[in-house]
mmCIF file of C-alpha atoms in Angstrom:
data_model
loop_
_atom_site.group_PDB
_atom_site.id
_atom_site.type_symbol
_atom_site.label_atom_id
_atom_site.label_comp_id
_atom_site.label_asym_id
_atom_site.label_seq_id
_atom_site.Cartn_x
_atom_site.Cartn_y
_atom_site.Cartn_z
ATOM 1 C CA UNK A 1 10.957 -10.294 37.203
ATOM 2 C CA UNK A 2 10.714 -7.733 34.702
ATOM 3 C CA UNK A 3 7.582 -7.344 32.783
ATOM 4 C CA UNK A 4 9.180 -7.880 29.474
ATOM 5 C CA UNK A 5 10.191 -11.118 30.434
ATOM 6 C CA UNK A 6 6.914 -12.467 31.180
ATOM 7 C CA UNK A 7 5.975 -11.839 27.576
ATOM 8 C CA UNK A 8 6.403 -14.120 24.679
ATOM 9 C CA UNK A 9 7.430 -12.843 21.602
ATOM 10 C CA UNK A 10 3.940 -11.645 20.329
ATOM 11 C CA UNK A 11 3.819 -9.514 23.524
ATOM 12 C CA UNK A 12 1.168 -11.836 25.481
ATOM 13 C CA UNK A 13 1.664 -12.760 29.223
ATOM 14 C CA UNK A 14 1.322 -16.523 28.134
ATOM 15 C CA UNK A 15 2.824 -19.327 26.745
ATOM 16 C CA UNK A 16 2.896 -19.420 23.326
ATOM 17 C CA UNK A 17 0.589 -22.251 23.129
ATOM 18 C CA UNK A 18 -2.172 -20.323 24.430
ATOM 19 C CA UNK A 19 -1.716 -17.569 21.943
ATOM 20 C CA UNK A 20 -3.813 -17.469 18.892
ATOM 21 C CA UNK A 21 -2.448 -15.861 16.235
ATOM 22 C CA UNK A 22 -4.097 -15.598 13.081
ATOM 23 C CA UNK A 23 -1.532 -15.365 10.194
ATOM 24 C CA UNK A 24 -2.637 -13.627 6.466
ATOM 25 C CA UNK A 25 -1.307 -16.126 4.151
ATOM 26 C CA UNK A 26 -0.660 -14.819 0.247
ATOM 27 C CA UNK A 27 0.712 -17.920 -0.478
ATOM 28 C CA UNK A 28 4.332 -16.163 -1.098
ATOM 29 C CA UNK A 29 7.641 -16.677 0.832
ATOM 30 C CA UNK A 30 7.059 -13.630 3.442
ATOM 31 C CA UNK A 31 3.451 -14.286 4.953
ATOM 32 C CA UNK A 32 4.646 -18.404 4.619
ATOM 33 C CA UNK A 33 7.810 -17.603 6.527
ATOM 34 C CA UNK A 34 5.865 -15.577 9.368
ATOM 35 C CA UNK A 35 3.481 -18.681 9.591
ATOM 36 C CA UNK A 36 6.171 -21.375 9.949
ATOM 37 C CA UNK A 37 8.283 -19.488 12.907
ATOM 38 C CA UNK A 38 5.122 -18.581 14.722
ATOM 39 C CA UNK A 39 4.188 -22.368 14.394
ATOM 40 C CA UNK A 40 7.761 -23.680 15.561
ATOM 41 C CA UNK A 41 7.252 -21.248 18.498
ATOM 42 C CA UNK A 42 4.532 -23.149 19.288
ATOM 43 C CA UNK A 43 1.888 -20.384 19.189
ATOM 44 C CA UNK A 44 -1.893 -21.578 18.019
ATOM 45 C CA UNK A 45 -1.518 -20.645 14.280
ATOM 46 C CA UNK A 46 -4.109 -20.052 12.059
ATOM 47 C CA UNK A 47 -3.448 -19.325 8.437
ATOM 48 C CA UNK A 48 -5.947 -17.369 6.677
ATOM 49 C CA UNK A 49 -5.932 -16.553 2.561
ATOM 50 C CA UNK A 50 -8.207 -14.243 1.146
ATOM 51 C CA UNK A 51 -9.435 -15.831 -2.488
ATOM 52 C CA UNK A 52 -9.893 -12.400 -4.325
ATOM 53 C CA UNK A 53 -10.506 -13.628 -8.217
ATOM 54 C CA UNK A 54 -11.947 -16.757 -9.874
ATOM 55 C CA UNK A 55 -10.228 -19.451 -8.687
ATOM 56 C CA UNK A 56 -9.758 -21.372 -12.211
ATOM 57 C CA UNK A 57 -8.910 -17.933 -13.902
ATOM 58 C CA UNK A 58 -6.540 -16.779 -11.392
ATOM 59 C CA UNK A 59 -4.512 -19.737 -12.263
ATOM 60 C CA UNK A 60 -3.323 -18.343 -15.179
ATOM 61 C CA UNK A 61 -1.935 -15.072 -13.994
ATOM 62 C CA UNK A 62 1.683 -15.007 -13.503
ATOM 63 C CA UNK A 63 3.077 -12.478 -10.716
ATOM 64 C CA UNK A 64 -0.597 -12.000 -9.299
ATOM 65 C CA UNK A 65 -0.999 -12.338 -5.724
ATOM 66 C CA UNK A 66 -4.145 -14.170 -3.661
ATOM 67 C CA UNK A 67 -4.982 -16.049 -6.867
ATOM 68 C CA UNK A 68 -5.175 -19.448 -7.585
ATOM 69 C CA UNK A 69 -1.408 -20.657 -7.289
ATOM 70 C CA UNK A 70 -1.064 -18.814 -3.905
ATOM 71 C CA UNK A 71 -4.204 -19.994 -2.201
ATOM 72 C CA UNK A 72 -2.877 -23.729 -3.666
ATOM 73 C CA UNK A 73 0.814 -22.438 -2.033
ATOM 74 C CA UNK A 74 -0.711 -21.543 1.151
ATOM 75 C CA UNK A 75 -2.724 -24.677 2.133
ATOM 76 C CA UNK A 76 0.725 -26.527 1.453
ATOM 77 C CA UNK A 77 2.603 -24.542 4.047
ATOM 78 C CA UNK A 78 0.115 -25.240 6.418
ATOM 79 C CA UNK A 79 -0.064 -28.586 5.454
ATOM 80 C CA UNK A 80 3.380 -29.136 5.995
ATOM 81 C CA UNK A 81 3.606 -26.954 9.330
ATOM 82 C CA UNK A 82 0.660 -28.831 10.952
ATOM 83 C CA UNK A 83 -1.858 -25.520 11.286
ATOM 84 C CA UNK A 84 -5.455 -24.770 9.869
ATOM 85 C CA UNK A 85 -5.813 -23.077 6.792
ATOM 86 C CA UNK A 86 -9.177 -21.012 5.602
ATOM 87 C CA UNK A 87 -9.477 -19.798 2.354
ATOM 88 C CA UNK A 88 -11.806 -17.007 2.398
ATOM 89 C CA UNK A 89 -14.175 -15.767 -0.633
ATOM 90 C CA UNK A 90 -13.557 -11.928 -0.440
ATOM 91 C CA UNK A 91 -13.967 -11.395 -4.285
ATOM 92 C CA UNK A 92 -17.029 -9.010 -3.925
ATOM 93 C CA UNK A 93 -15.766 -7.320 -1.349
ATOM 94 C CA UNK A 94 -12.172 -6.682 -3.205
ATOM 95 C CA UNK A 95 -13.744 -5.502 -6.214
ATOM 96 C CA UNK A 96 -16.075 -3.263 -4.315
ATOM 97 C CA UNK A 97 -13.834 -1.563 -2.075
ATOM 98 C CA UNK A 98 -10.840 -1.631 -4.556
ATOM 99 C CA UNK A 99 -10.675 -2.084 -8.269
ATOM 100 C CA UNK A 100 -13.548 -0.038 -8.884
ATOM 101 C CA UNK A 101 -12.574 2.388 -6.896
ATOM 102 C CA UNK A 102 -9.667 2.279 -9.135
ATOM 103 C CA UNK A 103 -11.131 2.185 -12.161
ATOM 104 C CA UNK A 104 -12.927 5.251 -11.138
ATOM 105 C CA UNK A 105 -10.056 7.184 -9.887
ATOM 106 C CA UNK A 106 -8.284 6.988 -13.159
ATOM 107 C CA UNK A 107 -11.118 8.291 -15.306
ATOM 108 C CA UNK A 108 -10.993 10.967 -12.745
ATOM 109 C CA UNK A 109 -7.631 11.419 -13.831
ATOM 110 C CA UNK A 110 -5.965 10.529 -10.468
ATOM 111 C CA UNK A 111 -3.256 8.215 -10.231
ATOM 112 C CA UNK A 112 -4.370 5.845 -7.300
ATOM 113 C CA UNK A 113 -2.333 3.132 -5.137
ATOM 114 C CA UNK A 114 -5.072 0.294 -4.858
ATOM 115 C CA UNK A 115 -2.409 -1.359 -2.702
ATOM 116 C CA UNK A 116 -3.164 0.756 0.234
ATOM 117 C CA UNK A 117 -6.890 0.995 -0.397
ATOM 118 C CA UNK A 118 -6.260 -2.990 0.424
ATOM 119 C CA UNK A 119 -4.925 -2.763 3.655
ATOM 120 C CA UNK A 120 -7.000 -0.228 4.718
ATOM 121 C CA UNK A 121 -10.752 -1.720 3.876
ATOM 122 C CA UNK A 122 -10.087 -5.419 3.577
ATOM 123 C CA UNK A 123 -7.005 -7.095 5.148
ATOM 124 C CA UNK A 124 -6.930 -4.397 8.388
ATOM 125 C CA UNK A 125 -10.843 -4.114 8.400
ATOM 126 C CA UNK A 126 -12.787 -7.015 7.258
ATOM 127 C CA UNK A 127 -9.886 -9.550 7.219
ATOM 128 C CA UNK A 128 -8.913 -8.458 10.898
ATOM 129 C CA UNK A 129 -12.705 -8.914 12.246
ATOM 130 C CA UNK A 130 -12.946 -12.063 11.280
ATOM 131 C CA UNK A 131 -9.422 -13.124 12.981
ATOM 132 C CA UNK A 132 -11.428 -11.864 16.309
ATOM 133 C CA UNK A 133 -14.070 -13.782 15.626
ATOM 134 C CA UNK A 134 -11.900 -16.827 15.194
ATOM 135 C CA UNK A 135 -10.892 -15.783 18.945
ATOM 136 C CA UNK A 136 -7.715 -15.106 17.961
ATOM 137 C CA UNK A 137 -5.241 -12.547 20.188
ATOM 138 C CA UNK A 138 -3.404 -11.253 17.580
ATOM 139 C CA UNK A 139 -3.169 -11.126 13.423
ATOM 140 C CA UNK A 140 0.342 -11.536 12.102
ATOM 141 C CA UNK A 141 1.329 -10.407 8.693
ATOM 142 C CA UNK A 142 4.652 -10.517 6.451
ATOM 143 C CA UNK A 143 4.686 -6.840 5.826
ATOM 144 C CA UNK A 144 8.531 -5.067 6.147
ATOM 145 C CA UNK A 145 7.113 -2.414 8.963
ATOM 146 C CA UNK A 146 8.000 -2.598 12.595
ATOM 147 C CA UNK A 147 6.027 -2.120 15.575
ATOM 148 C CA UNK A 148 7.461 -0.728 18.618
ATOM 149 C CA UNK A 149 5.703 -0.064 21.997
ATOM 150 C CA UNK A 150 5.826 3.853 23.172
ATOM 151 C CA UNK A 151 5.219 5.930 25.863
ATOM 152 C CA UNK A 152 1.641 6.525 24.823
ATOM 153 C CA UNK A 153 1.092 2.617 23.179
ATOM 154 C CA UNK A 154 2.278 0.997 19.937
ATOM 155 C CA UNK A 155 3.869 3.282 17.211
ATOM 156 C CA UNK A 156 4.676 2.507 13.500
ATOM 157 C CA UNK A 157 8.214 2.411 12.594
ATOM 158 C CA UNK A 158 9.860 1.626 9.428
ATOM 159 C CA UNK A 159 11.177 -1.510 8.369
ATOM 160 C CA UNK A 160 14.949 -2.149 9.240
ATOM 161 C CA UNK A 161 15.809 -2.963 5.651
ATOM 162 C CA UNK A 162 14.688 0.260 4.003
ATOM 163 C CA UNK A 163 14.933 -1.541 0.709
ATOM 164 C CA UNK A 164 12.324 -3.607 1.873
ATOM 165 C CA UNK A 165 10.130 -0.821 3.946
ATOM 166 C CA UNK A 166 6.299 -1.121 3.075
ATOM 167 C CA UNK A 167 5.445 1.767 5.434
ATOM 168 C CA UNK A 168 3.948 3.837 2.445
ATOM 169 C CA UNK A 169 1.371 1.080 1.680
ATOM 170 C CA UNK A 170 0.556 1.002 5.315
ATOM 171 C CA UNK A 171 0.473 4.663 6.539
ATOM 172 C CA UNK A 172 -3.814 4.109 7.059
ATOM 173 C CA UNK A 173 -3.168 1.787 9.689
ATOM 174 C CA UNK A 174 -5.338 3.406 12.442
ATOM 175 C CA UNK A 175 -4.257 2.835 16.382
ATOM 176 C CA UNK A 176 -7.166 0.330 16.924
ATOM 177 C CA UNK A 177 -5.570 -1.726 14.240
ATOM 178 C CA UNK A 178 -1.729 -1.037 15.187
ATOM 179 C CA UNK A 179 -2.742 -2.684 18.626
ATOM 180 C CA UNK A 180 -3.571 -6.017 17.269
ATOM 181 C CA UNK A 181 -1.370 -6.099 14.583
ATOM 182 C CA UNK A 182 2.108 -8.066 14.391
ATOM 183 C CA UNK A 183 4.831 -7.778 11.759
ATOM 184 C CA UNK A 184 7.354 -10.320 12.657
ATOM 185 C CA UNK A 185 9.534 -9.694 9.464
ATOM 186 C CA UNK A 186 10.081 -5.920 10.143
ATOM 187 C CA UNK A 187 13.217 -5.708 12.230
ATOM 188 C CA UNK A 188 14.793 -8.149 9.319
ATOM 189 C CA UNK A 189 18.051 -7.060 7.725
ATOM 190 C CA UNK A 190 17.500 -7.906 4.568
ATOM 191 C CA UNK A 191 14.778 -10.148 2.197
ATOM 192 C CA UNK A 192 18.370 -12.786 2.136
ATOM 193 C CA UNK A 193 17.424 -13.675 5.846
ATOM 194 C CA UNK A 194 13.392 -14.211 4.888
ATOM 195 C CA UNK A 195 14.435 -16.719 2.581
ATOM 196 C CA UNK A 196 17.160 -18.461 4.388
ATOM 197 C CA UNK A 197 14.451 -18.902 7.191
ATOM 198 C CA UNK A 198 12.045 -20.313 4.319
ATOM 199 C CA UNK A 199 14.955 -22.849 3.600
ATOM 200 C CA UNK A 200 15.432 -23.359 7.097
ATOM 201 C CA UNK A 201 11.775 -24.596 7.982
ATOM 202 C CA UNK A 202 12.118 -26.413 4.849
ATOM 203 C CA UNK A 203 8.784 -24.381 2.279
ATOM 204 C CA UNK A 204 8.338 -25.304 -0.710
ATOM 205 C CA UNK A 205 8.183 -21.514 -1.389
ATOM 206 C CA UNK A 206 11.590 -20.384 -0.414
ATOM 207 C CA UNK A 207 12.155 -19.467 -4.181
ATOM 208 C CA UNK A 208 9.445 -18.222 -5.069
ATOM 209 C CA UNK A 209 10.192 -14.695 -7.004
ATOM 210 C CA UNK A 210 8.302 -11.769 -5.647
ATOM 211 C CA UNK A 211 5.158 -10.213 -7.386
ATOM 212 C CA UNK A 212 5.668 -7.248 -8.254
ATOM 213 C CA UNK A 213 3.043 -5.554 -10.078
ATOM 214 C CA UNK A 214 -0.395 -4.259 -8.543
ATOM 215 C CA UNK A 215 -1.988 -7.994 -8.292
ATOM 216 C CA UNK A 216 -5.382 -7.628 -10.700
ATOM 217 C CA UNK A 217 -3.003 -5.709 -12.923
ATOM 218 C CA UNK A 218 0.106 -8.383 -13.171
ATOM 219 C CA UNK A 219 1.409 -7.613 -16.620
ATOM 220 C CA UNK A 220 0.760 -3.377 -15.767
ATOM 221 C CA UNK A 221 -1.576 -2.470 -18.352
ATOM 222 C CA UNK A 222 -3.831 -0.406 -16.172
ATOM 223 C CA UNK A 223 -5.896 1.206 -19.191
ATOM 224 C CA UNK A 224 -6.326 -2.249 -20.286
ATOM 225 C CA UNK A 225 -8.046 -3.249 -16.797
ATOM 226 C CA UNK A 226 -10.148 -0.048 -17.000
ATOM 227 C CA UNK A 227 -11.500 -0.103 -20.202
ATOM 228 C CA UNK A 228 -12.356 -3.759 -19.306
ATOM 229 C CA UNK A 229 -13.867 -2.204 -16.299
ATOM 230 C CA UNK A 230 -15.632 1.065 -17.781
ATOM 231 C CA UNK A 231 -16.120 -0.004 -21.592
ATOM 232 C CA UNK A 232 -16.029 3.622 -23.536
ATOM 233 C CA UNK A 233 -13.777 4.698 -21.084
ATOM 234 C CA UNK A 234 -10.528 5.466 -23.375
ATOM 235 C CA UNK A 235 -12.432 8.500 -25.615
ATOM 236 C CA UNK A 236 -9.503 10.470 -27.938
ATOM 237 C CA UNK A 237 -9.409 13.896 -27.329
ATOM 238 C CA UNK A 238 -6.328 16.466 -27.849
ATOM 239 C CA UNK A 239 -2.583 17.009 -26.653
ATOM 240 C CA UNK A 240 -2.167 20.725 -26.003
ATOM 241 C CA UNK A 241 0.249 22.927 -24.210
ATOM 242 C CA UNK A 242 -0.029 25.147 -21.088
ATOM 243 C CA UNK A 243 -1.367 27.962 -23.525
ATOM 244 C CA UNK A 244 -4.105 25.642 -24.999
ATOM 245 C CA UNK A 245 -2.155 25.000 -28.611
ATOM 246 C CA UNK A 246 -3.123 21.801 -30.032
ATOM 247 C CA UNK A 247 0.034 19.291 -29.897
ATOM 248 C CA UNK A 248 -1.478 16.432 -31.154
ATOM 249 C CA UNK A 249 -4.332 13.630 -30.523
ATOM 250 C CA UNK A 250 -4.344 10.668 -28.035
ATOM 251 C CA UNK A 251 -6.211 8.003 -27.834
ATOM 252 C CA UNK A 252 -7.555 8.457 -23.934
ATOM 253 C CA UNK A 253 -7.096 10.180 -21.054
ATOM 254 C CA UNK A 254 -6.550 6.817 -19.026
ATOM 255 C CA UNK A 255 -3.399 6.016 -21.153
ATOM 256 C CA UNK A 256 -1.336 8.931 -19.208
ATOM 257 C CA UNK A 257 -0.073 9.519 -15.502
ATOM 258 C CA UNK A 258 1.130 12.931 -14.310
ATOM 259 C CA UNK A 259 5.034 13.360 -15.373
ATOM 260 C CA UNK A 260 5.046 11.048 -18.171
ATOM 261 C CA UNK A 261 7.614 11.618 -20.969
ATOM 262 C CA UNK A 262 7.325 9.030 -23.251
ATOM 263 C CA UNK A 263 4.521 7.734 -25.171
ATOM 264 C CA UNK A 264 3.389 10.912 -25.867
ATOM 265 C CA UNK A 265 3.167 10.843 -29.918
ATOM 266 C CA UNK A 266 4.446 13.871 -30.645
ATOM 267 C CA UNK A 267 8.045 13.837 -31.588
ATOM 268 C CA UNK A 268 10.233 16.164 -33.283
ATOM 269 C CA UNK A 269 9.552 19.609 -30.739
ATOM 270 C CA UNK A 270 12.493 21.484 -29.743
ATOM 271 C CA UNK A 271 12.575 20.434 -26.058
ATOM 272 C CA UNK A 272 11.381 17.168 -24.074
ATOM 273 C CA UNK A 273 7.839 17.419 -23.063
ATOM 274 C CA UNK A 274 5.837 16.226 -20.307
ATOM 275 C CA UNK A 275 2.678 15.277 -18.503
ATOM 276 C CA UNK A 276 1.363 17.952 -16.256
ATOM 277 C CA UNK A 277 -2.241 17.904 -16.210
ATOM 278 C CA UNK A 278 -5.163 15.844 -17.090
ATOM 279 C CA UNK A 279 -8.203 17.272 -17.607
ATOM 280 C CA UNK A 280 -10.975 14.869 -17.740
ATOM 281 C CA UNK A 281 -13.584 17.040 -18.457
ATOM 282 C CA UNK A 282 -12.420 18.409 -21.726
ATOM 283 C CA UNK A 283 -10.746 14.899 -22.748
ATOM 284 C CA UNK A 284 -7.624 17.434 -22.933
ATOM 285 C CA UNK A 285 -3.981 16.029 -22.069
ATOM 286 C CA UNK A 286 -1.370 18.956 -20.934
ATOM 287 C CA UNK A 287 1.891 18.695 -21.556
ATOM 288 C CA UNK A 288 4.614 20.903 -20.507
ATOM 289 C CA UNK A 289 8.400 21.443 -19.981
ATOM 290 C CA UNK A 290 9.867 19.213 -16.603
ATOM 291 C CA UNK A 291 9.649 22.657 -14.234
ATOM 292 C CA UNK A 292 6.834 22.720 -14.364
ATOM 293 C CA UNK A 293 6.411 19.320 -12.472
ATOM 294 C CA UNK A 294 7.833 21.061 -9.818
ATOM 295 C CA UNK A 295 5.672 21.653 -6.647
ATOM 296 C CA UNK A 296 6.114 22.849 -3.158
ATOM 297 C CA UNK A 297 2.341 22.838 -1.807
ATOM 298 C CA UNK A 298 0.754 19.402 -1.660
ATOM 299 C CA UNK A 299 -3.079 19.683 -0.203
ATOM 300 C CA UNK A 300 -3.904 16.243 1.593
ATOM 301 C CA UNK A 301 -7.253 15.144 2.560
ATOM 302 C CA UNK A 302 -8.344 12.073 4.916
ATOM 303 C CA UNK A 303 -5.650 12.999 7.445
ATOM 304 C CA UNK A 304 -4.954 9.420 9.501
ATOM 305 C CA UNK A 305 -2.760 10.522 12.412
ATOM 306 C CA UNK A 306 -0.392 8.154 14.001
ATOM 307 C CA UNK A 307 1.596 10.775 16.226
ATOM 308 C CA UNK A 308 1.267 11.607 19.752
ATOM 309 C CA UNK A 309 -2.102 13.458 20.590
ATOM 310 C CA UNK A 310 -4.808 14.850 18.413
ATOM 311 C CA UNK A 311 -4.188 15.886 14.667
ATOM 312 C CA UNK A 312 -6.135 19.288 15.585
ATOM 313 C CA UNK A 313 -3.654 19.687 17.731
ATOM 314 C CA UNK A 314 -1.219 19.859 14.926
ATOM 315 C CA UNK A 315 -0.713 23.405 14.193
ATOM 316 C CA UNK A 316 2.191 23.311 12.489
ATOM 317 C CA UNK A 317 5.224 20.728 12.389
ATOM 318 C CA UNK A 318 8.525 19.557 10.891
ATOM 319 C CA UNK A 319 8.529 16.583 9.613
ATOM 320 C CA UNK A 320 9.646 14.547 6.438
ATOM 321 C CA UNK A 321 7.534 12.858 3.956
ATOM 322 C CA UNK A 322 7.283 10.541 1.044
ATOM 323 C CA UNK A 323 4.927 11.288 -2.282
ATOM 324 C CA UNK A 324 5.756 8.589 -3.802
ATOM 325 C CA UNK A 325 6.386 4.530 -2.491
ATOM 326 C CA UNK A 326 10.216 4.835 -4.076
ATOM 327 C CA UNK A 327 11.607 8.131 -3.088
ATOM 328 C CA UNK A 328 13.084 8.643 0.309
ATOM 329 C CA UNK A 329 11.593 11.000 2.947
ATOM 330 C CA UNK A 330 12.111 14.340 2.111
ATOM 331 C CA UNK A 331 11.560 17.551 4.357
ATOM 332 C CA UNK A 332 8.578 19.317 4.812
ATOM 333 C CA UNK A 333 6.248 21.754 7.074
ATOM 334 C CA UNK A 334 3.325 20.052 8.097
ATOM 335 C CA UNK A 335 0.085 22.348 8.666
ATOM 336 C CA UNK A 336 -3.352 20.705 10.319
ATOM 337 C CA UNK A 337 -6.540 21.826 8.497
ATOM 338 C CA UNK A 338 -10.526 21.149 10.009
ATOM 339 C CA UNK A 339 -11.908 18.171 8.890
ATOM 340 C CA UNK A 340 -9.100 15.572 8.539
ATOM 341 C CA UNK A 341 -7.410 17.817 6.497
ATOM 342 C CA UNK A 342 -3.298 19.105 5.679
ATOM 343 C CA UNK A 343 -1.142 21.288 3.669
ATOM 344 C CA UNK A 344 2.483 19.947 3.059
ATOM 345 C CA UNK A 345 5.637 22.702 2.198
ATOM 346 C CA UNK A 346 7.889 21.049 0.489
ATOM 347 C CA UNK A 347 11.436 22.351 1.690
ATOM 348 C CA UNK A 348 12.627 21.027 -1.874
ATOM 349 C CA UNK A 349 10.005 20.881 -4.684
ATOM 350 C CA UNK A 350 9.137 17.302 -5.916
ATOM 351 C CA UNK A 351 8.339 16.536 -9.649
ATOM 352 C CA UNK A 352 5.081 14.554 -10.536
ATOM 353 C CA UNK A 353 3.177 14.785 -7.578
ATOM 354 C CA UNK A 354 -0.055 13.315 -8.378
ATOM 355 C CA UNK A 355 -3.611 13.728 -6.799
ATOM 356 C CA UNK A 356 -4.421 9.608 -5.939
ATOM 357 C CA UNK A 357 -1.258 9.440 -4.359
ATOM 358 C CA UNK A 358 -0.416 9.150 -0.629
ATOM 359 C CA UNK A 359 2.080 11.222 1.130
ATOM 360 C CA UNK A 360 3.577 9.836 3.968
ATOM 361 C CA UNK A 361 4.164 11.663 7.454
ATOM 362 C CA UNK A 362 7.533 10.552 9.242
ATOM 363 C CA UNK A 363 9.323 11.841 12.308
ATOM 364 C CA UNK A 364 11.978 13.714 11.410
ATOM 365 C CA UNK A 365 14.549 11.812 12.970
ATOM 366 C CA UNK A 366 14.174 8.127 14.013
ATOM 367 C CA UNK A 367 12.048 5.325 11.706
ATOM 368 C CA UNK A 368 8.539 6.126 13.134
ATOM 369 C CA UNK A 369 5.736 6.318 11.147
ATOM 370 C CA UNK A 370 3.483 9.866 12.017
ATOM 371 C CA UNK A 371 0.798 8.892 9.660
ATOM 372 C CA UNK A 372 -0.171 10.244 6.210
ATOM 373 C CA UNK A 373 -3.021 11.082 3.727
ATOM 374 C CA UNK A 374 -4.110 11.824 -0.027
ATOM 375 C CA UNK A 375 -3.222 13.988 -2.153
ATOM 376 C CA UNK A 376 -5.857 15.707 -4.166
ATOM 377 C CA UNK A 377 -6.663 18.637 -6.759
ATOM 378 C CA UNK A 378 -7.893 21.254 -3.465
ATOM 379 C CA UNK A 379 -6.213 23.925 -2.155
#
């Protein structure tokens, strides 16, 4: 008998019923529909929701994930599909590791991706840990990523829909975490089959819309958020260009992103400016003509390497990349550095790179995931 075919579908040598999986539950249709097929397969399902604001204020957010409709969402799908459900207090540890971190980056005038920063330190860290210590084999998620076994153990890949691919949000995924991990939903077609299987087991959240906005920021007002965060944090300073010319006045450094056009309060020049610097330190905004968004060089630090081998053993290598979650993979020359460090050549310059961001190692050919970093102000 082959040794594939003494697997189940999780990869165990063992019935399904002695499999312990431990699904993270938002409460939305993707993480619900990953729960219900596990449970019809008969594995040992436990559903697990992380409660990351006040439950009775959370209520009131619309598009916010892990608030108070969602957790409410999630015990009903386990309810209904006969499995435990834990709701877990993780609000401390979410603001901690994540929207102050946030808060901070901007006012270092970074544009960050707290998404990521969630993964990485509470649902793949903290969350995972306590799925061991519920004994369970595996932790199942309804992420659009695939993972695929290699020659050397379990690899990253890309989802199958590349509409739906989250592998930007999920490049931090170390290979201690990749082993336990399971994406069910990543070899999907499209989101049209997640939802027909969410009809199909019968959820009460099969039409529930997506959320779409960062999920402590659900109407996008970031500055808002921080000046909640950081009172005194929006101070005016001045709009100048490249040559230091005063433009105009704005009302905080917070209130701008790297590439931004409009907004900018100072109509009636000859040519369209835009964003390309914020310096914090003199409260200065820089704005500029679009090429000189261009850039070719992208200096990355907290290297997490996903390839075959060591990263030091990168010297230099071909690869493609993403600088942004909704841009393709473009080409680029990948160069290690000491330290968990990488330069980037851009075969094509990008506009708006931004130091916050992640950029995104791929293989150059194929859907597998080589790992990634962050993009920051050092050469």
């Amino acid at each position: 008998m082959p040794l594939d075919a003494r697997l189940n579908s999780l990869g165990f040598a063992k019935p399904p019923a002695e499999t312990r999986v431990v699904v993270a539950m938002s409460g939305g249709v993707d993480s619900s529909v990953v729960a219900a097929e596990l449970a019809g397969e008969g594995y040992d399902v436990v559903g697990v929701t992380l409660q990351l604001y006040d439950h009775g204020a959370a209520l009131a957010k619309k598009g916010a994930c892990c608030a108070g409709r969602d957790i409410h969402d999630a015990r009903r799908v386990a309810e209904e599909m006969g499995f435990p459900h834990y709701v877990l207090d993780y609000e401390n540890v979410f603001r901690d590791a994540v929207i102050d971190e946030f808060a901070e980056s901007y006012l270092a005038g970074a544009t960050p991706v707290p998404c990521i920063r969630c993964n990485e330190r509470v649902k793949f860290r903290d969350l995972l840990e306590t799925a061991k210590d519920l004994d369970a084999d595996c932790m199942a998620t309804g992420h659009y990523i695939q993972r695929k076994m290699g020659d050397a153990g379990a690899e990253l890949h890309r989802a199958a829909d590349a509409a739906r691919d989250q592998s930007y949000f999920l490049f931090s995924t170390t290979r201690e975490q990749l082993d336990y991990l399971r994406f069910p939903l990543g070899h999907l077609p499209s989101k049209a089959e997640t939802r027909a299987l969410a009809v199909k087991h019968g959820l009460p959240v099969a039409d529930k819309p997506d959320s779409q906005d960062i999920c402590f920021v659900p109407d996008g007002d970031y500055a808002r958020v921080i000046e909640k965060l950081r009172p005194g944090a929006a101070e005016p300073g001045e709009i100048v260009d490249p040559e230091g010319r005063v433009l105009g006045t704005h009302r905080g450094v917070i209130h701008y992103t790297i590439g931004q056009r409009r907004g900018l309060g100072i109509g009636g020049l000859a040519e369209p400016l835009y964003v390309v610097r914020l310096d914090v330190d003199t409260r200065r905004v820089v704005v500029g003509p679009k090429e000189m968004l261009a850039t070719r060089t992208v200096p990355v630090r907290e290297v997490n390497w996903l390839g075959d081998g060591g990263f030091e053993d990168v010297a230099e290598r071909e690869i493609t990349v993403k600088v942004r979650s909704t841009r393709p993979p473009a080409p680029a020359i990948l160069r290690a550095r000491p330290g968990g460090l990488a330069e980037v050549e851009l075969l094509s310059p990008e506009q708006g790179v931004s130091p916050g961001q992640a950029c995104v190692f791929y293989a150059p050919e194929g859907s597998r995931i080589l790992g990634g970093g962050w993009i920051w102000r050092g050469a």
